[in-house]
Short mmCIF file of N, CA and C and ligand atoms in Angstrom, two decimals:
data_model
loop_
_atom_site.label_atom_id
_atom_site.label_comp_id
_atom_site.label_asym_id
_atom_site.label_seq_id
_atom_site.Cartn_x
_atom_site.Cartn_y
_atom_site.Cartn_z
N MET A 1 62.09 -63.41 -41.86
CA MET A 1 63.38 -63.17 -41.22
C MET A 1 63.16 -62.42 -39.92
N ARG A 2 62.44 -61.29 -40.08
CA ARG A 2 62.18 -60.45 -38.93
C ARG A 2 61.32 -61.20 -37.89
N SER A 3 60.31 -61.93 -38.37
CA SER A 3 59.44 -62.63 -37.42
C SER A 3 60.19 -63.79 -36.75
N ALA A 4 61.09 -64.41 -37.50
CA ALA A 4 61.89 -65.48 -36.91
C ALA A 4 62.74 -64.91 -35.77
N PHE A 5 63.27 -63.73 -36.01
CA PHE A 5 64.08 -63.08 -34.99
C PHE A 5 63.22 -62.76 -33.75
N LEU A 6 62.01 -62.23 -34.01
CA LEU A 6 61.12 -61.90 -32.90
C LEU A 6 60.73 -63.15 -32.12
N LEU A 7 60.48 -64.22 -32.86
CA LEU A 7 60.11 -65.47 -32.22
C LEU A 7 61.25 -65.94 -31.30
N ALA A 8 62.47 -65.89 -31.81
CA ALA A 8 63.64 -66.30 -31.02
C ALA A 8 63.74 -65.42 -29.78
N PHE A 9 63.48 -64.13 -29.99
CA PHE A 9 63.55 -63.19 -28.87
C PHE A 9 62.55 -63.56 -27.78
N PHE A 10 61.32 -63.87 -28.20
CA PHE A 10 60.30 -64.19 -27.20
C PHE A 10 60.55 -65.53 -26.53
N ILE A 11 61.12 -66.47 -27.28
CA ILE A 11 61.46 -67.76 -26.66
C ILE A 11 62.54 -67.54 -25.60
N ALA A 12 63.52 -66.69 -25.94
CA ALA A 12 64.57 -66.39 -24.97
C ALA A 12 63.98 -65.72 -23.74
N LEU A 13 63.06 -64.79 -23.98
CA LEU A 13 62.41 -64.07 -22.89
C LEU A 13 61.62 -65.03 -22.01
N ALA A 14 60.88 -65.94 -22.65
CA ALA A 14 60.08 -66.91 -21.92
C ALA A 14 60.99 -67.80 -21.09
N GLY A 15 62.14 -68.18 -21.65
CA GLY A 15 63.10 -69.00 -20.94
C GLY A 15 63.56 -68.31 -19.67
N ARG A 16 63.80 -67.02 -19.77
CA ARG A 16 64.25 -66.27 -18.59
C ARG A 16 63.17 -66.24 -17.53
N VAL A 17 61.94 -66.03 -17.95
CA VAL A 17 60.85 -65.95 -16.99
C VAL A 17 60.66 -67.29 -16.29
N LEU A 18 60.88 -68.37 -17.03
CA LEU A 18 60.64 -69.70 -16.47
C LEU A 18 61.73 -70.15 -15.50
N ALA A 19 62.95 -69.58 -15.64
CA ALA A 19 64.04 -70.04 -14.79
C ALA A 19 63.68 -69.87 -13.32
N LEU A 20 64.01 -70.87 -12.56
CA LEU A 20 63.70 -70.87 -11.13
C LEU A 20 64.31 -69.65 -10.45
N ASN A 21 63.49 -68.99 -9.62
CA ASN A 21 63.93 -67.79 -8.93
C ASN A 21 64.29 -68.12 -7.49
N VAL A 22 65.52 -67.80 -7.09
CA VAL A 22 65.96 -68.15 -5.74
C VAL A 22 66.14 -66.90 -4.92
N SER A 23 65.51 -66.87 -3.76
CA SER A 23 65.56 -65.69 -2.91
C SER A 23 66.67 -65.86 -1.86
N ILE A 24 67.86 -65.33 -2.19
CA ILE A 24 69.03 -65.50 -1.32
C ILE A 24 69.04 -64.44 -0.22
N GLY A 25 68.65 -63.24 -0.60
CA GLY A 25 68.68 -62.14 0.37
C GLY A 25 70.07 -61.53 0.48
N GLY A 26 70.28 -60.70 1.48
CA GLY A 26 71.58 -60.05 1.68
C GLY A 26 71.99 -59.23 0.47
N THR A 27 73.28 -59.22 0.17
CA THR A 27 73.79 -58.41 -0.93
C THR A 27 73.39 -58.97 -2.28
N VAL A 28 72.94 -60.23 -2.32
CA VAL A 28 72.66 -60.89 -3.59
C VAL A 28 71.19 -60.74 -3.99
N GLY A 29 70.30 -60.76 -3.01
CA GLY A 29 68.87 -60.59 -3.29
C GLY A 29 68.28 -61.81 -3.99
N ASN A 30 67.39 -61.56 -4.93
CA ASN A 30 66.75 -62.64 -5.67
C ASN A 30 67.51 -62.89 -6.97
N ILE A 31 67.82 -64.12 -7.21
CA ILE A 31 68.57 -64.45 -8.42
C ILE A 31 67.91 -65.58 -9.18
N SER A 32 68.30 -65.69 -10.43
CA SER A 32 67.89 -66.85 -11.21
C SER A 32 68.75 -68.04 -10.76
N ALA A 33 68.16 -69.22 -10.78
CA ALA A 33 68.91 -70.41 -10.36
C ALA A 33 70.19 -70.57 -11.17
N THR A 34 70.22 -70.06 -12.40
CA THR A 34 71.42 -70.20 -13.23
C THR A 34 72.60 -69.43 -12.64
N ASP A 35 72.31 -68.47 -11.75
CA ASP A 35 73.39 -67.70 -11.11
C ASP A 35 73.73 -68.21 -9.72
N PHE A 36 73.12 -69.33 -9.34
CA PHE A 36 73.24 -69.79 -7.96
C PHE A 36 74.69 -70.06 -7.56
N LEU A 37 75.50 -70.56 -8.49
CA LEU A 37 76.88 -70.90 -8.14
C LEU A 37 77.87 -69.85 -8.63
N LYS A 38 77.36 -68.73 -9.14
CA LYS A 38 78.27 -67.69 -9.66
C LYS A 38 78.68 -66.76 -8.52
N VAL A 39 79.39 -67.35 -7.59
CA VAL A 39 79.79 -66.64 -6.39
C VAL A 39 80.80 -65.54 -6.74
N ASN A 40 80.60 -64.40 -6.11
CA ASN A 40 81.42 -63.24 -6.41
C ASN A 40 82.75 -63.31 -5.65
N ASP A 41 83.57 -64.31 -6.00
CA ASP A 41 84.85 -64.48 -5.34
C ASP A 41 85.71 -65.34 -6.26
N ALA A 42 86.58 -64.66 -7.02
CA ALA A 42 87.34 -65.34 -8.07
C ALA A 42 88.21 -66.46 -7.49
N GLN A 43 88.78 -66.24 -6.31
CA GLN A 43 89.65 -67.25 -5.72
C GLN A 43 88.88 -68.54 -5.42
N LEU A 44 87.69 -68.36 -4.85
CA LEU A 44 86.87 -69.52 -4.49
C LEU A 44 86.41 -70.27 -5.74
N ILE A 45 86.01 -69.52 -6.77
CA ILE A 45 85.59 -70.13 -8.03
C ILE A 45 86.73 -71.00 -8.57
N SER A 46 87.94 -70.45 -8.48
CA SER A 46 89.09 -71.18 -9.02
C SER A 46 89.43 -72.38 -8.13
N ASP A 47 89.43 -72.18 -6.81
CA ASP A 47 89.77 -73.28 -5.90
C ASP A 47 88.78 -74.44 -5.99
N CYS A 48 87.52 -74.14 -6.28
CA CYS A 48 86.51 -75.19 -6.30
C CYS A 48 86.08 -75.54 -7.72
N SER A 49 86.88 -75.18 -8.71
CA SER A 49 86.41 -75.41 -10.08
C SER A 49 86.11 -76.88 -10.34
N SER A 50 86.91 -77.79 -9.75
CA SER A 50 86.65 -79.21 -10.06
C SER A 50 85.34 -79.69 -9.46
N ASN A 51 84.90 -79.08 -8.36
CA ASN A 51 83.62 -79.49 -7.78
C ASN A 51 82.45 -78.69 -8.32
N CYS A 52 82.71 -77.50 -8.83
CA CYS A 52 81.61 -76.60 -9.19
C CYS A 52 81.28 -76.58 -10.67
N THR A 53 82.20 -77.04 -11.51
CA THR A 53 81.94 -76.99 -12.95
C THR A 53 80.70 -77.82 -13.30
N ALA A 54 80.59 -79.02 -12.73
CA ALA A 54 79.45 -79.88 -13.05
C ALA A 54 78.14 -79.21 -12.62
N GLY A 55 78.14 -78.62 -11.43
CA GLY A 55 76.93 -77.96 -10.93
C GLY A 55 76.54 -76.79 -11.82
N ASN A 56 77.54 -76.01 -12.21
CA ASN A 56 77.26 -74.86 -13.07
C ASN A 56 76.73 -75.30 -14.42
N GLN A 57 77.34 -76.35 -14.97
CA GLN A 57 76.87 -76.85 -16.27
C GLN A 57 75.45 -77.37 -16.17
N ALA A 58 75.16 -78.07 -15.06
CA ALA A 58 73.80 -78.58 -14.87
C ALA A 58 72.81 -77.42 -14.85
N LEU A 59 73.15 -76.38 -14.11
CA LEU A 59 72.23 -75.23 -14.01
C LEU A 59 72.04 -74.53 -15.35
N GLN A 60 73.16 -74.35 -16.10
CA GLN A 60 73.05 -73.63 -17.37
C GLN A 60 72.27 -74.43 -18.40
N SER A 61 72.26 -75.77 -18.24
CA SER A 61 71.57 -76.56 -19.27
C SER A 61 70.09 -76.78 -18.93
N CYS A 62 69.67 -76.44 -17.70
CA CYS A 62 68.27 -76.64 -17.34
C CYS A 62 67.38 -75.60 -18.03
N THR A 63 66.23 -76.03 -18.51
CA THR A 63 65.29 -75.09 -19.10
C THR A 63 63.94 -75.12 -18.39
N ASP A 64 63.78 -76.03 -17.44
CA ASP A 64 62.51 -76.02 -16.70
C ASP A 64 62.76 -76.36 -15.22
N ASN A 65 61.74 -76.12 -14.41
CA ASN A 65 61.89 -76.31 -12.98
C ASN A 65 62.12 -77.76 -12.60
N ALA A 66 61.55 -78.68 -13.38
CA ALA A 66 61.75 -80.10 -13.09
C ALA A 66 63.25 -80.42 -13.12
N CYS A 67 63.96 -79.76 -14.04
CA CYS A 67 65.40 -79.98 -14.16
C CYS A 67 66.14 -79.25 -13.04
N PHE A 68 65.79 -77.98 -12.79
CA PHE A 68 66.45 -77.23 -11.72
C PHE A 68 66.30 -77.95 -10.37
N CYS A 69 65.14 -78.58 -10.16
CA CYS A 69 64.84 -79.18 -8.86
C CYS A 69 65.05 -80.69 -8.86
N SER A 70 65.69 -81.22 -9.89
CA SER A 70 65.92 -82.67 -9.94
C SER A 70 67.00 -83.06 -8.94
N ASN A 71 66.97 -84.29 -8.52
CA ASN A 71 68.00 -84.78 -7.59
C ASN A 71 69.39 -84.60 -8.16
N GLU A 72 69.58 -84.89 -9.45
CA GLU A 72 70.91 -84.81 -10.08
C GLU A 72 71.46 -83.38 -9.98
N THR A 73 70.61 -82.41 -10.31
CA THR A 73 71.07 -81.01 -10.27
C THR A 73 71.40 -80.61 -8.84
N VAL A 74 70.53 -80.97 -7.92
CA VAL A 74 70.73 -80.57 -6.53
C VAL A 74 71.99 -81.23 -5.95
N ILE A 75 72.23 -82.48 -6.29
CA ILE A 75 73.44 -83.16 -5.82
C ILE A 75 74.68 -82.44 -6.35
N ALA A 76 74.63 -82.01 -7.60
CA ALA A 76 75.79 -81.33 -8.20
C ALA A 76 76.03 -79.97 -7.53
N ILE A 77 74.98 -79.22 -7.25
CA ILE A 77 75.21 -77.90 -6.63
C ILE A 77 75.60 -78.06 -5.16
N THR A 78 75.11 -79.11 -4.50
CA THR A 78 75.51 -79.33 -3.11
C THR A 78 76.99 -79.68 -3.03
N SER A 79 77.47 -80.45 -3.98
CA SER A 79 78.89 -80.80 -4.00
C SER A 79 79.74 -79.55 -4.14
N CYS A 80 79.29 -78.61 -4.95
CA CYS A 80 80.00 -77.33 -5.10
C CYS A 80 79.94 -76.53 -3.80
N GLN A 81 78.79 -76.47 -3.18
CA GLN A 81 78.65 -75.73 -1.92
C GLN A 81 79.53 -76.35 -0.83
N GLN A 82 79.59 -77.70 -0.81
CA GLN A 82 80.43 -78.37 0.19
C GLN A 82 81.90 -77.99 -0.01
N CYS A 83 82.33 -77.96 -1.26
CA CYS A 83 83.72 -77.58 -1.54
C CYS A 83 83.97 -76.15 -1.06
N MET A 84 83.04 -75.26 -1.35
CA MET A 84 83.25 -73.85 -0.96
C MET A 84 83.32 -73.70 0.55
N LEU A 85 82.45 -74.44 1.26
CA LEU A 85 82.47 -74.37 2.72
C LEU A 85 83.80 -74.89 3.27
N THR A 86 84.21 -76.07 2.81
CA THR A 86 85.46 -76.66 3.28
C THR A 86 86.64 -75.74 2.95
N THR A 87 86.61 -75.13 1.77
CA THR A 87 87.72 -74.30 1.32
C THR A 87 87.84 -73.02 2.13
N VAL A 88 86.73 -72.32 2.36
CA VAL A 88 86.85 -71.07 3.12
C VAL A 88 87.28 -71.35 4.56
N ILE A 89 86.86 -72.50 5.10
CA ILE A 89 87.29 -72.85 6.45
C ILE A 89 88.78 -73.17 6.47
N ALA A 90 89.23 -73.95 5.48
CA ALA A 90 90.65 -74.31 5.41
C ALA A 90 91.50 -73.06 5.24
N GLN A 91 91.01 -72.08 4.49
CA GLN A 91 91.77 -70.86 4.25
C GLN A 91 91.53 -69.84 5.37
N ASN A 92 90.64 -70.18 6.26
CA ASN A 92 90.30 -69.30 7.38
C ASN A 92 89.98 -67.88 6.92
N ARG A 93 89.10 -67.79 5.94
CA ARG A 93 88.71 -66.46 5.52
C ARG A 93 87.21 -66.39 5.38
N LYS A 94 86.73 -65.18 5.31
CA LYS A 94 85.30 -64.96 5.24
C LYS A 94 84.99 -64.44 3.84
N VAL A 95 83.99 -65.04 3.19
CA VAL A 95 83.61 -64.58 1.85
C VAL A 95 82.27 -63.86 1.99
N ALA A 96 82.23 -62.65 1.45
CA ALA A 96 81.04 -61.81 1.66
C ALA A 96 79.81 -62.36 0.94
N ASP A 97 80.00 -63.03 -0.17
CA ASP A 97 78.85 -63.50 -0.95
C ASP A 97 78.07 -64.57 -0.17
N PRO A 98 76.77 -64.34 0.08
CA PRO A 98 76.01 -65.31 0.88
C PRO A 98 75.78 -66.64 0.18
N ARG A 99 76.20 -66.75 -1.08
CA ARG A 99 76.05 -68.04 -1.77
C ARG A 99 77.26 -68.94 -1.57
N ALA A 100 78.29 -68.48 -0.88
CA ALA A 100 79.55 -69.22 -0.79
C ALA A 100 79.51 -70.25 0.33
N GLY A 101 79.38 -71.52 -0.03
CA GLY A 101 79.43 -72.60 0.95
C GLY A 101 78.40 -72.45 2.04
N SER A 102 77.17 -72.27 1.65
CA SER A 102 76.16 -71.89 2.63
C SER A 102 74.97 -72.84 2.65
N ALA A 103 74.69 -73.38 3.83
CA ALA A 103 73.50 -74.21 4.01
C ALA A 103 72.24 -73.36 3.81
N ALA A 104 72.31 -72.09 4.21
CA ALA A 104 71.15 -71.20 4.07
C ALA A 104 70.83 -70.97 2.59
N ALA A 105 71.87 -70.81 1.77
CA ALA A 105 71.65 -70.61 0.33
C ALA A 105 71.03 -71.87 -0.27
N LEU A 106 71.52 -73.04 0.15
CA LEU A 106 70.95 -74.29 -0.35
C LEU A 106 69.49 -74.42 0.06
N SER A 107 69.19 -73.99 1.27
CA SER A 107 67.79 -74.14 1.68
C SER A 107 66.92 -73.11 0.97
N ALA A 108 67.49 -71.96 0.60
CA ALA A 108 66.73 -71.01 -0.23
C ALA A 108 66.45 -71.63 -1.60
N TYR A 109 67.43 -72.36 -2.10
CA TYR A 109 67.27 -73.01 -3.41
C TYR A 109 66.15 -74.05 -3.37
N THR A 110 66.21 -74.94 -2.37
CA THR A 110 65.17 -75.98 -2.30
C THR A 110 63.82 -75.36 -1.90
N GLY A 111 63.90 -74.22 -1.19
CA GLY A 111 62.67 -73.50 -0.86
C GLY A 111 61.99 -73.00 -2.13
N ALA A 112 62.79 -72.56 -3.11
CA ALA A 112 62.23 -72.11 -4.38
C ALA A 112 61.55 -73.27 -5.10
N CYS A 113 62.12 -74.47 -4.96
CA CYS A 113 61.50 -75.66 -5.56
C CYS A 113 60.20 -76.02 -4.84
N ALA A 114 60.19 -75.78 -3.53
CA ALA A 114 59.02 -76.14 -2.73
C ALA A 114 57.88 -75.13 -2.90
N ASP A 115 58.18 -73.95 -3.45
CA ASP A 115 57.16 -72.93 -3.65
C ASP A 115 55.95 -73.55 -4.37
N PRO A 116 54.73 -73.23 -3.92
CA PRO A 116 53.54 -73.86 -4.52
C PRO A 116 53.49 -73.73 -6.05
N LYS A 117 54.06 -72.67 -6.59
CA LYS A 117 54.04 -72.50 -8.05
C LYS A 117 54.94 -73.53 -8.74
N VAL A 118 55.94 -74.02 -8.01
CA VAL A 118 56.87 -75.00 -8.57
C VAL A 118 56.51 -76.40 -8.04
N ASN A 119 56.34 -76.46 -6.73
CA ASN A 119 55.80 -77.67 -6.09
C ASN A 119 56.66 -78.91 -6.32
N ILE A 120 57.96 -78.78 -6.11
CA ILE A 120 58.82 -79.97 -6.19
C ILE A 120 59.59 -80.08 -4.87
N THR A 121 59.43 -81.20 -4.19
CA THR A 121 60.11 -81.39 -2.92
C THR A 121 61.46 -82.06 -3.16
N VAL A 122 62.51 -81.38 -2.75
CA VAL A 122 63.85 -81.95 -2.87
C VAL A 122 64.19 -82.61 -1.53
N PRO A 123 64.60 -83.89 -1.53
CA PRO A 123 64.94 -84.54 -0.25
C PRO A 123 66.04 -83.76 0.50
N ALA A 124 65.80 -83.50 1.79
CA ALA A 124 66.73 -82.69 2.57
C ALA A 124 68.12 -83.32 2.65
N THR A 125 68.18 -84.64 2.57
CA THR A 125 69.48 -85.31 2.67
C THR A 125 70.41 -84.90 1.52
N LEU A 126 69.83 -84.45 0.42
CA LEU A 126 70.65 -84.10 -0.75
C LEU A 126 71.35 -82.76 -0.57
N THR A 127 70.89 -81.95 0.38
CA THR A 127 71.47 -80.61 0.52
C THR A 127 72.25 -80.47 1.82
N ALA A 128 72.51 -81.60 2.51
CA ALA A 128 73.25 -81.50 3.77
C ALA A 128 74.72 -81.23 3.49
N ILE A 129 75.23 -80.10 3.98
CA ILE A 129 76.68 -79.88 3.87
C ILE A 129 77.27 -79.91 5.28
N LYS A 130 78.48 -80.45 5.36
CA LYS A 130 79.08 -80.72 6.68
C LYS A 130 80.32 -79.87 6.92
N LEU A 131 80.53 -79.53 8.16
CA LEU A 131 81.79 -78.90 8.53
C LEU A 131 82.87 -79.97 8.42
N PRO A 132 84.11 -79.58 8.07
CA PRO A 132 85.17 -80.59 7.99
C PRO A 132 85.35 -81.29 9.34
N ALA A 133 85.66 -82.59 9.32
CA ALA A 133 85.77 -83.38 10.54
C ALA A 133 86.87 -82.83 11.46
N ASP A 134 87.92 -82.27 10.85
CA ASP A 134 89.05 -81.80 11.67
C ASP A 134 88.92 -80.33 12.05
N TRP A 135 87.75 -79.76 11.83
CA TRP A 135 87.58 -78.33 12.09
C TRP A 135 87.49 -78.06 13.58
N ASP A 136 88.43 -77.25 14.10
CA ASP A 136 88.36 -76.91 15.51
C ASP A 136 88.56 -75.41 15.71
N GLY A 137 88.24 -74.65 14.69
CA GLY A 137 88.42 -73.20 14.75
C GLY A 137 87.52 -72.56 15.79
N PRO A 138 87.90 -71.38 16.24
CA PRO A 138 87.12 -70.70 17.27
C PRO A 138 85.84 -70.10 16.73
N GLN A 139 85.81 -69.76 15.45
CA GLN A 139 84.62 -69.08 14.94
C GLN A 139 83.68 -70.07 14.31
N SER A 140 82.41 -69.85 14.50
CA SER A 140 81.41 -70.74 13.94
C SER A 140 80.73 -70.03 12.78
N LEU A 141 80.40 -70.80 11.75
CA LEU A 141 79.74 -70.18 10.60
C LEU A 141 78.27 -69.92 10.88
N THR A 142 77.73 -70.65 11.85
CA THR A 142 76.30 -70.46 12.11
C THR A 142 76.06 -69.38 13.15
N LEU A 143 77.03 -69.19 14.06
CA LEU A 143 76.89 -68.12 15.05
C LEU A 143 77.62 -66.89 14.51
N ASN A 144 76.99 -65.74 14.53
CA ASN A 144 77.74 -64.55 14.18
C ASN A 144 78.50 -64.11 15.42
N THR A 145 79.36 -63.13 15.28
CA THR A 145 80.24 -62.78 16.40
C THR A 145 79.45 -62.42 17.65
N GLY A 146 78.40 -61.63 17.50
CA GLY A 146 77.60 -61.22 18.66
C GLY A 146 77.05 -62.41 19.41
N THR A 147 76.46 -63.34 18.67
CA THR A 147 75.87 -64.53 19.29
C THR A 147 76.95 -65.36 19.97
N THR A 148 78.10 -65.48 19.30
CA THR A 148 79.19 -66.28 19.86
C THR A 148 79.65 -65.69 21.18
N VAL A 149 79.81 -64.35 21.22
CA VAL A 149 80.25 -63.70 22.45
C VAL A 149 79.24 -63.95 23.56
N VAL A 150 77.97 -63.82 23.25
CA VAL A 150 76.93 -64.07 24.25
C VAL A 150 77.01 -65.51 24.73
N ALA A 151 77.19 -66.45 23.79
CA ALA A 151 77.26 -67.86 24.17
C ALA A 151 78.46 -68.12 25.07
N VAL A 152 79.59 -67.49 24.76
CA VAL A 152 80.79 -67.68 25.57
C VAL A 152 80.59 -67.09 26.97
N ILE A 153 80.00 -65.90 27.02
CA ILE A 153 79.75 -65.28 28.33
C ILE A 153 78.77 -66.15 29.13
N ALA A 154 77.71 -66.61 28.46
CA ALA A 154 76.73 -67.46 29.15
C ALA A 154 77.41 -68.71 29.67
N GLY A 155 78.30 -69.30 28.86
CA GLY A 155 79.03 -70.49 29.29
C GLY A 155 79.89 -70.19 30.50
N ALA A 156 80.57 -69.03 30.49
CA ALA A 156 81.43 -68.65 31.60
C ALA A 156 80.62 -68.44 32.87
N VAL A 157 79.47 -67.77 32.74
CA VAL A 157 78.61 -67.51 33.91
C VAL A 157 78.13 -68.84 34.48
N LEU A 158 77.72 -69.74 33.59
CA LEU A 158 77.25 -71.05 34.01
C LEU A 158 78.37 -71.79 34.74
N GLY A 159 79.57 -71.77 34.17
CA GLY A 159 80.72 -72.45 34.77
C GLY A 159 81.01 -71.89 36.16
N LEU A 160 81.01 -70.54 36.27
CA LEU A 160 81.30 -69.90 37.55
C LEU A 160 80.25 -70.24 38.59
N SER A 161 78.96 -70.26 38.17
CA SER A 161 77.93 -70.58 39.16
C SER A 161 78.05 -72.02 39.61
N LEU A 162 78.49 -72.91 38.69
CA LEU A 162 78.66 -74.31 39.10
C LEU A 162 79.79 -74.41 40.13
N ILE A 163 80.88 -73.66 39.90
CA ILE A 163 81.99 -73.65 40.88
C ILE A 163 81.47 -73.13 42.22
N TYR A 164 80.65 -72.07 42.15
CA TYR A 164 80.09 -71.47 43.36
C TYR A 164 79.23 -72.50 44.11
N VAL A 165 78.39 -73.21 43.33
CA VAL A 165 77.51 -74.21 43.94
C VAL A 165 78.36 -75.29 44.63
N VAL A 166 79.39 -75.76 43.92
CA VAL A 166 80.25 -76.81 44.49
C VAL A 166 80.95 -76.29 45.76
N ASN A 167 81.44 -75.04 45.70
CA ASN A 167 82.15 -74.47 46.85
C ASN A 167 81.27 -74.28 48.07
N THR A 168 79.98 -74.02 47.83
CA THR A 168 79.10 -73.75 48.97
C THR A 168 78.39 -74.99 49.45
N MET A 169 78.66 -76.14 48.81
CA MET A 169 78.00 -77.37 49.27
C MET A 169 78.66 -77.90 50.54
C1 LIG B 201 62.32 -61.89 -3.71
O1 LIG B 201 61.54 -63.04 -3.75
C2 LIG B 201 60.65 -63.16 -2.66
C3 LIG B 201 60.01 -64.54 -2.72
O2 LIG B 201 59.63 -64.87 -4.01
C4 LIG B 201 59.66 -62.00 -2.70
O3 LIG B 201 58.79 -62.09 -1.60
C5 LIG B 201 60.42 -60.69 -2.65
O4 LIG B 201 59.54 -59.61 -2.80
C6 LIG B 201 61.47 -60.64 -3.75
N1 LIG B 201 62.29 -59.46 -3.56
C7 LIG B 201 62.66 -58.67 -4.56
C8 LIG B 201 63.55 -57.54 -4.20
O5 LIG B 201 62.29 -58.87 -5.71
C1 LIG B 202 51.96 -80.52 -5.44
O1 LIG B 202 52.33 -81.81 -5.83
C2 LIG B 202 51.67 -82.82 -5.09
C3 LIG B 202 52.25 -84.17 -5.47
O2 LIG B 202 52.77 -84.18 -6.76
C4 LIG B 202 50.17 -82.71 -5.36
O3 LIG B 202 49.48 -83.70 -4.63
C5 LIG B 202 49.69 -81.33 -4.93
O4 LIG B 202 48.33 -81.17 -5.23
C6 LIG B 202 50.50 -80.25 -5.63
N1 LIG B 202 50.14 -78.95 -5.06
C7 LIG B 202 49.97 -77.87 -5.81
C8 LIG B 202 49.68 -76.59 -5.08
O5 LIG B 202 50.05 -77.88 -7.03
#
């Protein structure tokens, strides 16, 4: 009885050790792949439940890296990430969790698969998430505010010098 319990304990422990480790960074740090879609934002979880449930179930049912890094699993988590990206843009809000609708988080995930210890290459096309076609907001998810301001100033300087060049021709 006791040894059966210990055996179960060690199997559970081994399972935890084997789960793919994803290095997200920021406030989240390193997580197990099973937590990849457990974004710390109840509204987003609820808004994307129809796209994220399949991905979460796929992750919770995986017991080895071949499963975590399979095309099926990656397609399911990308669909969830795409929903989160589209949703936060539509709601025009910022979610602090770096796992929310993030191409960087997806590339951290496939990076964990590519790690020599795991050595599984996930096709990049499976993790491509797109900005909504009708998105024309002023803020960019890839540029932070500082970079955006610099880009706008650089654009203005360039525009002004072109006017200057035209005027002095
Ligand atoms: C997170 O994982 C990366 C890559 O595996 C490792 O280099 C880093 O030391 C880890 N950080 C923590 C806080 O465990
Ligand atoms: C990774 O996998 C490839 C193809 O399956 C194999 O050729 C290569 O030797 C593996 N590399 C490592 C570090 O295991």
